[in-house]
PDB file of C-alpha atoms in Angstrom:
ATOM      1  CA  UNK F  90      -8.980   0.979 -18.134  1.00  0.00           C
ATOM      2  CA  UNK F  91      -7.775   2.746 -15.213  1.00  0.00           C
ATOM      3  CA  UNK F  92      -6.265  -0.360 -12.822  1.00  0.00           C
ATOM      4  CA  UNK F  93      -5.462  -0.110  -9.052  1.00  0.00           C
ATOM      5  CA  UNK F  94      -3.714  -3.591  -8.157  1.00  0.00           C
ATOM      6  CA  UNK F  95      -3.297  -5.505  -5.111  1.00  0.00           C
ATOM      7  CA  UNK F  96      -1.915  -8.921  -3.838  1.00  0.00           C
ATOM      8  CA  UNK F  97      -5.450 -10.444  -2.473  1.00  0.00           C
ATOM      9  CA  UNK F  98      -3.519 -12.250   0.417  1.00  0.00           C
ATOM     10  CA  UNK F  99      -3.750 -13.653   2.522  1.00  0.00           C
ATOM     11  CA  UNK F 100      -0.934 -11.994   4.410  1.00  0.00           C
ATOM     12  CA  UNK F 101      -0.554 -13.770   7.490  1.00  0.00           C
ATOM     13  CA  UNK F 102       1.903 -12.112  10.414  1.00  0.00           C
ATOM     14  CA  UNK F 103       2.630 -12.751  13.868  1.00  0.00           C
ATOM     15  CA  UNK F 104       1.181 -10.201  16.329  1.00  0.00           C
ATOM     16  CA  UNK F 105       3.765  -7.139  16.909  1.00  0.00           C
ATOM     17  CA  UNK F 106       4.780  -7.898  13.340  1.00  0.00           C
ATOM     18  CA  UNK F 107       5.488  -4.808  10.764  1.00  0.00           C
ATOM     19  CA  UNK F 108       2.573  -5.700   8.211  1.00  0.00           C
ATOM     20  CA  UNK F 109       3.383  -4.309   4.593  1.00  0.00           C
ATOM     21  CA  UNK F 110       0.668  -3.973   1.975  1.00  0.00           C
ATOM     22  CA  UNK F 111       1.253  -3.132  -1.466  1.00  0.00           C
ATOM     23  CA  UNK F 112      -0.773  -1.481  -4.261  1.00  0.00           C
ATOM     24  CA  UNK F 113       0.069  -0.008  -7.955  1.00  0.00           C
ATOM     25  CA  UNK F 114      -1.610   1.699 -10.203  1.00  0.00           C
ATOM     26  CA  UNK F 115      -1.908   2.361 -13.929  1.00  0.00           C
ATOM     27  CA  UNK F 116      -2.933   6.060 -14.213  1.00  0.00           C
ATOM     28  CA  UNK F 117       0.103   8.406 -13.781  1.00  0.00           C
ATOM     29  CA  UNK F 118      -2.104  11.589 -13.528  1.00  0.00           C
ATOM     30  CA  UNK F 119      -3.409   9.924 -10.629  1.00  0.00           C
ATOM     31  CA  UNK F 120      -3.627  12.389  -7.573  1.00  0.00           C
ATOM     32  CA  UNK F 121      -5.087  11.248  -4.197  1.00  0.00           C
ATOM     33  CA  UNK F 122      -4.124   7.738  -2.662  1.00  0.00           C
ATOM     34  CA  UNK F 123      -6.564   6.158   0.282  1.00  0.00           C
ATOM     35  CA  UNK F 124      -6.557   3.296   2.294  1.00  0.00           C
ATOM     36  CA  UNK F 125      -9.541   2.092   3.458  1.00  0.00           C
ATOM     37  CA  UNK F 126     -10.077  -0.952   5.981  1.00  0.00           C
ATOM     38  CA  UNK F 127     -13.131  -3.354   5.821  1.00  0.00           C
ATOM     39  CA  UNK F 128     -13.956  -5.407   8.630  1.00  0.00           C
ATOM     40  CA  UNK F 129     -16.100  -8.598   7.397  1.00  0.00           C
ATOM     41  CA  UNK F 130     -19.412  -7.416   6.407  1.00  0.00           C
ATOM     42  CA  UNK F 131     -18.963  -3.825   7.378  1.00  0.00           C
ATOM     43  CA  UNK F 132     -18.266  -0.725   5.563  1.00  0.00           C
ATOM     44  CA  UNK F 133     -15.171   0.483   4.396  1.00  0.00           C
ATOM     45  CA  UNK F 134     -13.516   2.981   6.418  1.00  0.00           C
ATOM     46  CA  UNK F 135     -10.593   5.168   6.240  1.00  0.00           C
ATOM     47  CA  UNK F 136      -7.117   4.774   7.563  1.00  0.00           C
ATOM     48  CA  UNK F 137      -4.850   6.771   5.698  1.00  0.00           C
ATOM     49  CA  UNK F 138      -4.671   9.387   2.795  1.00  0.00           C
ATOM     50  CA  UNK F 139      -1.631  10.642   1.001  1.00  0.00           C
ATOM     51  CA  UNK F 140      -1.076  13.093  -2.152  1.00  0.00           C
ATOM     52  CA  UNK F 141       2.610  13.820  -2.308  1.00  0.00           C
ATOM     53  CA  UNK F 142       5.213  11.098  -2.627  1.00  0.00           C
ATOM     54  CA  UNK F 143       7.112  10.000   0.264  1.00  0.00           C
ATOM     55  CA  UNK F 144       5.729   8.734   3.774  1.00  0.00           C
ATOM     56  CA  UNK F 145       3.126   9.957   5.845  1.00  0.00           C
ATOM     57  CA  UNK F 146       2.921   8.451   9.414  1.00  0.00           C
ATOM     58  CA  UNK F 147      -0.204   8.334  11.723  1.00  0.00           C
ATOM     59  CA  UNK F 148      -0.024   6.210  15.272  1.00  0.00           C
ATOM     60  CA  UNK F 149       1.039   2.700  13.929  1.00  0.00           C
ATOM     61  CA  UNK F 150      -0.034   3.302  10.603  1.00  0.00           C
ATOM     62  CA  UNK F 151       2.694   4.927   7.753  1.00  0.00           C
ATOM     63  CA  UNK F 152       1.438   5.549   4.109  1.00  0.00           C
ATOM     64  CA  UNK F 153       4.426   5.585   1.091  1.00  0.00           C
ATOM     65  CA  UNK F 154       3.599   7.286  -2.210  1.00  0.00           C
ATOM     66  CA  UNK F 155       6.399   6.967  -4.901  1.00  0.00           C
ATOM     67  CA  UNK F 156       4.547   8.599  -8.060  1.00  0.00           C
ATOM     68  CA  UNK F 157       7.452   7.563 -10.115  1.00  0.00           C
ATOM     69  CA  UNK F 158       7.003   3.820 -10.019  1.00  0.00           C
ATOM     70  CA  UNK F 159       3.151   4.086  -9.585  1.00  0.00           C
ATOM     71  CA  UNK F 160       3.256   2.537  -6.295  1.00  0.00           C
ATOM     72  CA  UNK F 161       1.906   3.353  -2.596  1.00  0.00           C
ATOM     73  CA  UNK F 162       2.428   0.991   0.384  1.00  0.00           C
ATOM     74  CA  UNK F 163       0.762   0.835   3.469  1.00  0.00           C
ATOM     75  CA  UNK F 164       2.742  -0.537   6.608  1.00  0.00           C
ATOM     76  CA  UNK F 165       1.254  -1.155  10.199  1.00  0.00           C
ATOM     77  CA  UNK F 166       3.588  -1.597  13.275  1.00  0.00           C
ATOM     78  CA  UNK F 167       3.187  -3.525  16.154  1.00  0.00           C
ATOM     79  CA  UNK F 168       0.236  -5.245  14.501  1.00  0.00           C
ATOM     80  CA  UNK F 169      -2.533  -6.777  16.456  1.00  0.00           C
ATOM     81  CA  UNK F 170      -5.150  -9.275  16.013  1.00  0.00           C
ATOM     82  CA  UNK F 171      -7.627  -6.450  15.840  1.00  0.00           C
ATOM     83  CA  UNK F 172      -6.202  -5.534  12.590  1.00  0.00           C
ATOM     84  CA  UNK F 173      -7.430  -8.706  10.482  1.00  0.00           C
ATOM     85  CA  UNK F 174      -9.209  -7.267   8.109  1.00  0.00           C
ATOM     86  CA  UNK F 175      -9.094  -6.521   4.275  1.00  0.00           C
ATOM     87  CA  UNK F 176      -7.355  -3.299   3.251  1.00  0.00           C
ATOM     88  CA  UNK F 177      -8.470  -1.824   0.059  1.00  0.00           C
ATOM     89  CA  UNK F 178      -6.473   0.725  -1.977  1.00  0.00           C
ATOM     90  CA  UNK F 179      -8.156   3.406  -3.849  1.00  0.00           C
ATOM     91  CA  UNK F 180      -6.295   5.874  -6.303  1.00  0.00           C
ATOM     92  CA  UNK F 181      -8.261   8.711  -8.000  1.00  0.00           C
ATOM     93  CA  UNK F 182      -7.975   8.333 -11.849  1.00  0.00           C
ATOM     94  CA  UNK F 183      -8.430  10.864 -14.732  1.00  0.00           C
ATOM     95  CA  UNK F 184     -12.084  10.460 -16.568  1.00  0.00           C
ATOM     96  CA  UNK F 185     -13.416  12.773 -18.618  1.00  0.00           C
ATOM     97  CA  UNK F 186     -12.258  15.629 -16.801  1.00  0.00           C
ATOM     98  CA  UNK F 187     -13.245  14.164 -13.438  1.00  0.00           C
ATOM     99  CA  UNK F 188     -11.035  12.131 -10.854  1.00  0.00           C
ATOM    100  CA  UNK F 189     -12.875   9.094 -10.080  1.00  0.00           C
ATOM    101  CA  UNK F 190     -12.099   6.902  -6.879  1.00  0.00           C
ATOM    102  CA  UNK F 191     -10.907   3.735  -8.367  1.00  0.00           C
ATOM    103  CA  UNK F 192     -10.717   0.794  -5.731  1.00  0.00           C
ATOM    104  CA  UNK F 193      -8.661  -2.120  -5.730  1.00  0.00           C
ATOM    105  CA  UNK F 194      -9.566  -5.781  -5.098  1.00  0.00           C
ATOM    106  CA  UNK F 195      -8.198  -5.155  -1.470  1.00  0.00           C
ATOM    107  CA  UNK F 196      -5.471  -7.253   0.570  1.00  0.00           C
ATOM    108  CA  UNK F 197      -6.636  -9.867   3.402  1.00  0.00           C
ATOM    109  CA  UNK F 198      -4.575  -9.402   6.688  1.00  0.00           C
ATOM    110  CA  UNK F 199      -4.610 -12.081   9.030  1.00  0.00           C
ATOM    111  CA  UNK F 200      -2.696 -11.095  12.463  1.00  0.00           C
ATOM    112  CA  UNK F 201      -2.028 -14.369  14.772  1.00  0.00           C
ATOM    113  CA  UNK F 202      -1.806 -14.143  18.341  1.00  0.00           C
TER     114      UNK F 202
ATOM    115  CA  UNK T  34     -23.484  12.209  13.762  1.00  0.00           C
ATOM    116  CA  UNK T  35     -25.689  10.044  11.294  1.00  0.00           C
ATOM    117  CA  UNK T  36     -23.176  10.466   8.145  1.00  0.00           C
ATOM    118  CA  UNK T  37     -24.608   8.500   5.388  1.00  0.00           C
ATOM    119  CA  UNK T  38     -27.319   6.437   5.588  1.00  0.00           C
ATOM    120  CA  UNK T  39     -28.718   3.631   3.408  1.00  0.00           C
ATOM    121  CA  UNK T  40     -31.995   1.734   3.634  1.00  0.00           C
ATOM    122  CA  UNK T  41     -32.798  -0.911   3.454  1.00  0.00           C
ATOM    123  CA  UNK T  42     -30.001  -2.826   4.996  1.00  0.00           C
ATOM    124  CA  UNK T  43     -31.447  -6.461   3.546  1.00  0.00           C
ATOM    125  CA  UNK T  44     -33.650  -7.055   0.580  1.00  0.00           C
ATOM    126  CA  UNK T  45     -34.740 -10.029  -1.433  1.00  0.00           C
ATOM    127  CA  UNK T  46     -36.220  -9.518  -4.779  1.00  0.00           C
ATOM    128  CA  UNK T  47     -37.387 -11.664  -7.453  1.00  0.00           C
ATOM    129  CA  UNK T  48     -36.117 -11.789 -11.336  1.00  0.00           C
ATOM    130  CA  UNK T  49     -37.854  -9.023 -13.058  1.00  0.00           C
ATOM    131  CA  UNK T  50     -38.584  -6.845  -9.967  1.00  0.00           C
ATOM    132  CA  UNK T  51     -37.672  -3.180  -9.475  1.00  0.00           C
ATOM    133  CA  UNK T  52     -36.566  -1.725  -6.430  1.00  0.00           C
ATOM    134  CA  UNK T  53     -35.059   1.971  -5.208  1.00  0.00           C
ATOM    135  CA  UNK T  54     -31.965   2.117  -2.913  1.00  0.00           C
ATOM    136  CA  UNK T  55     -32.352   4.812  -0.497  1.00  0.00           C
ATOM    137  CA  UNK T  56     -28.789   6.843   0.297  1.00  0.00           C
ATOM    138  CA  UNK T  57     -29.169  10.514   2.213  1.00  0.00           C
ATOM    139  CA  UNK T  58     -26.198  12.225   3.995  1.00  0.00           C
ATOM    140  CA  UNK T  59     -26.453  15.257   6.188  1.00  0.00           C
ATOM    141  CA  UNK T  60     -23.084  16.540   5.790  1.00  0.00           C
ATOM    142  CA  UNK T  61     -23.794  18.584   2.813  1.00  0.00           C
ATOM    143  CA  UNK T  62     -21.298  16.788   0.788  1.00  0.00           C
ATOM    144  CA  UNK T  63     -21.137  17.682  -3.311  1.00  0.00           C
ATOM    145  CA  UNK T  64     -20.186  14.280  -4.270  1.00  0.00           C
ATOM    146  CA  UNK T  65     -21.737  11.209  -4.217  1.00  0.00           C
ATOM    147  CA  UNK T  66     -21.042   7.548  -5.264  1.00  0.00           C
ATOM    148  CA  UNK T  67     -22.897   4.528  -5.715  1.00  0.00           C
ATOM    149  CA  UNK T  68     -20.722   0.933  -5.599  1.00  0.00           C
ATOM    150  CA  UNK T  69     -21.404  -2.507  -5.843  1.00  0.00           C
ATOM    151  CA  UNK T  70     -19.003  -5.300  -3.919  1.00  0.00           C
ATOM    152  CA  UNK T  71     -18.782  -8.602  -4.954  1.00  0.00           C
ATOM    153  CA  UNK T  72     -17.700 -11.377  -2.661  1.00  0.00           C
ATOM    154  CA  UNK T  73     -13.862 -10.879  -2.879  1.00  0.00           C
ATOM    155  CA  UNK T  74     -13.778  -8.233  -4.653  1.00  0.00           C
ATOM    156  CA  UNK T  75     -12.874  -4.618  -4.517  1.00  0.00           C
ATOM    157  CA  UNK T  76     -15.583  -1.618  -5.192  1.00  0.00           C
ATOM    158  CA  UNK T  77     -16.907  -1.037  -8.527  1.00  0.00           C
ATOM    159  CA  UNK T  78     -18.453   2.382  -9.441  1.00  0.00           C
ATOM    160  CA  UNK T  79     -22.221   2.022 -10.516  1.00  0.00           C
ATOM    161  CA  UNK T  80     -22.823   5.832 -10.906  1.00  0.00           C
ATOM    162  CA  UNK T  81     -21.707   9.237  -9.210  1.00  0.00           C
ATOM    163  CA  UNK T  82     -22.749  12.722  -9.346  1.00  0.00           C
ATOM    164  CA  UNK T  83     -20.709  15.921  -8.149  1.00  0.00           C
ATOM    165  CA  UNK T  84     -23.627  18.008  -7.093  1.00  0.00           C
ATOM    166  CA  UNK T  85     -27.646  18.204  -7.334  1.00  0.00           C
ATOM    167  CA  UNK T  86     -28.983  17.641 -11.121  1.00  0.00           C
ATOM    168  CA  UNK T  87     -25.460  16.074 -12.111  1.00  0.00           C
ATOM    169  CA  UNK T  88     -24.799  12.253 -12.286  1.00  0.00           C
ATOM    170  CA  UNK T  89     -22.754  10.700 -14.206  1.00  0.00           C
ATOM    171  CA  UNK T  90     -22.194   6.771 -15.119  1.00  0.00           C
ATOM    172  CA  UNK T  91     -19.070   4.678 -13.555  1.00  0.00           C
ATOM    173  CA  UNK T  92     -17.667   1.336 -14.261  1.00  0.00           C
ATOM    174  CA  UNK T  93     -20.647  -0.864 -14.481  1.00  0.00           C
ATOM    175  CA  UNK T  94     -23.729   1.613 -15.134  1.00  0.00           C
ATOM    176  CA  UNK T  95     -25.999  -1.121 -17.097  1.00  0.00           C
ATOM    177  CA  UNK T  96     -29.139  -2.105 -15.117  1.00  0.00           C
ATOM    178  CA  UNK T  97     -29.003   0.880 -13.207  1.00  0.00           C
ATOM    179  CA  UNK T  98     -30.579   4.394 -12.749  1.00  0.00           C
ATOM    180  CA  UNK T  99     -29.857   7.100 -10.385  1.00  0.00           C
ATOM    181  CA  UNK T 100     -31.194  10.640  -9.760  1.00  0.00           C
ATOM    182  CA  UNK T 101     -30.211  13.800  -7.738  1.00  0.00           C
ATOM    183  CA  UNK T 102     -32.470  16.062  -7.405  1.00  0.00           C
ATOM    184  CA  UNK T 103     -31.310  17.326  -3.980  1.00  0.00           C
ATOM    185  CA  UNK T 104     -27.655  17.598  -1.843  1.00  0.00           C
ATOM    186  CA  UNK T 105     -28.420  15.286   0.505  1.00  0.00           C
ATOM    187  CA  UNK T 106     -30.431  12.390  -1.629  1.00  0.00           C
ATOM    188  CA  UNK T 107     -28.981   9.740  -4.098  1.00  0.00           C
ATOM    189  CA  UNK T 108     -31.117   6.963  -4.594  1.00  0.00           C
ATOM    190  CA  UNK T 109     -30.185   4.101  -6.845  1.00  0.00           C
ATOM    191  CA  UNK T 110     -33.168   2.761  -8.856  1.00  0.00           C
ATOM    192  CA  UNK T 111     -32.644  -1.416 -10.312  1.00  0.00           C
ATOM    193  CA  UNK T 112     -35.457  -2.015 -13.212  1.00  0.00           C
ATOM    194  CA  UNK T 113     -36.263  -5.549 -13.882  1.00  0.00           C
ATOM    195  CA  UNK T 114     -33.906  -7.163 -11.309  1.00  0.00           C
ATOM    196  CA  UNK T 115     -30.967  -9.848 -12.583  1.00  0.00           C
ATOM    197  CA  UNK T 116     -29.304 -12.646 -10.713  1.00  0.00           C
ATOM    198  CA  UNK T 117     -25.914 -10.483 -11.577  1.00  0.00           C
ATOM    199  CA  UNK T 118     -27.181  -7.891  -9.700  1.00  0.00           C
ATOM    200  CA  UNK T 119     -27.279  -9.640  -6.355  1.00  0.00           C
ATOM    201  CA  UNK T 120     -24.321  -8.041  -4.469  1.00  0.00           C
ATOM    202  CA  UNK T 121     -23.745  -5.745  -1.398  1.00  0.00           C
ATOM    203  CA  UNK T 122     -24.315  -2.112  -2.606  1.00  0.00           C
ATOM    204  CA  UNK T 123     -22.400   0.885  -0.680  1.00  0.00           C
ATOM    205  CA  UNK T 124     -22.924   4.418  -1.083  1.00  0.00           C
ATOM    206  CA  UNK T 125     -20.627   7.113  -0.252  1.00  0.00           C
ATOM    207  CA  UNK T 126     -19.977  10.582  -0.370  1.00  0.00           C
ATOM    208  CA  UNK T 127     -17.316  13.253  -0.048  1.00  0.00           C
ATOM    209  CA  UNK T 128     -17.284  16.569   0.387  1.00  0.00           C
ATOM    210  CA  UNK T 129     -15.963  18.884  -2.512  1.00  0.00           C
ATOM    211  CA  UNK T 130     -13.928  16.574  -4.825  1.00  0.00           C
ATOM    212  CA  UNK T 131     -13.553  13.037  -5.510  1.00  0.00           C
ATOM    213  CA  UNK T 132      -9.658  13.689  -4.415  1.00  0.00           C
ATOM    214  CA  UNK T 133     -11.327  13.998  -0.470  1.00  0.00           C
ATOM    215  CA  UNK T 134     -11.568  11.074   1.422  1.00  0.00           C
ATOM    216  CA  UNK T 135     -14.889   9.014   1.221  1.00  0.00           C
ATOM    217  CA  UNK T 136     -17.393   8.366   3.819  1.00  0.00           C
ATOM    218  CA  UNK T 137     -19.291   4.865   3.491  1.00  0.00           C
ATOM    219  CA  UNK T 138     -23.196   4.361   4.256  1.00  0.00           C
ATOM    220  CA  UNK T 139     -23.204   0.778   5.987  1.00  0.00           C
ATOM    221  CA  UNK T 140     -24.455  -0.693   2.752  1.00  0.00           C
ATOM    222  CA  UNK T 141     -27.615  -2.539   1.431  1.00  0.00           C
ATOM    223  CA  UNK T 142     -26.969  -6.411   0.755  1.00  0.00           C
ATOM    224  CA  UNK T 143     -29.161  -7.266  -2.046  1.00  0.00           C
ATOM    225  CA  UNK T 144     -30.268 -10.897  -3.135  1.00  0.00           C
ATOM    226  CA  UNK T 145     -32.008 -11.334  -6.904  1.00  0.00           C
ATOM    227  CA  UNK T 146     -33.898 -14.369  -6.808  1.00  0.00           C
TER     228      UNK T 146
END
């Protein structure tokens, strides 16, 4: 069973701070890594994706991937109350010749004013 | 842009009834997926399809069936509904491989009583 692990939180940060969300995965052959944001009662929406080791930045968001240590993280700079949501990590894991997205349970982020 | 459309949005079923959850996408995506999400949990893959006429089981397929007769449509069939199938169901699609980001529908909230 391929696993994707996230701390369920909640992670509470003050407005303007950096929020750091972490995710570990068990399949060394994983190829693609995604972060989705999910507001309560809504569907997941893509925040970032990363395929190669290192950092990838998009506005206030930075995804970091370390394949040797099998973790991927998401940094949110200048956190805003509107960033309060559950963040889902997804990793494509090998399954019978295909690569299938496997999701973690999600980390709840609360940004307080 | 319609994207991924799911119907119905809400449904209450009695134990033992059957129903079909509809999913349609207008982006000409090859890959389509069905997930279920229980409270406080991540997304569990039920079935997926890599193209018309091809489907495969995910992590939690028992009690469900799918078909993919066209690129656009990927219905999920529940036979003999059970209380354990109470959940929120999300349909998603991705362009040409599962290593690309997924686009999600708005979800169907299903209660089995």
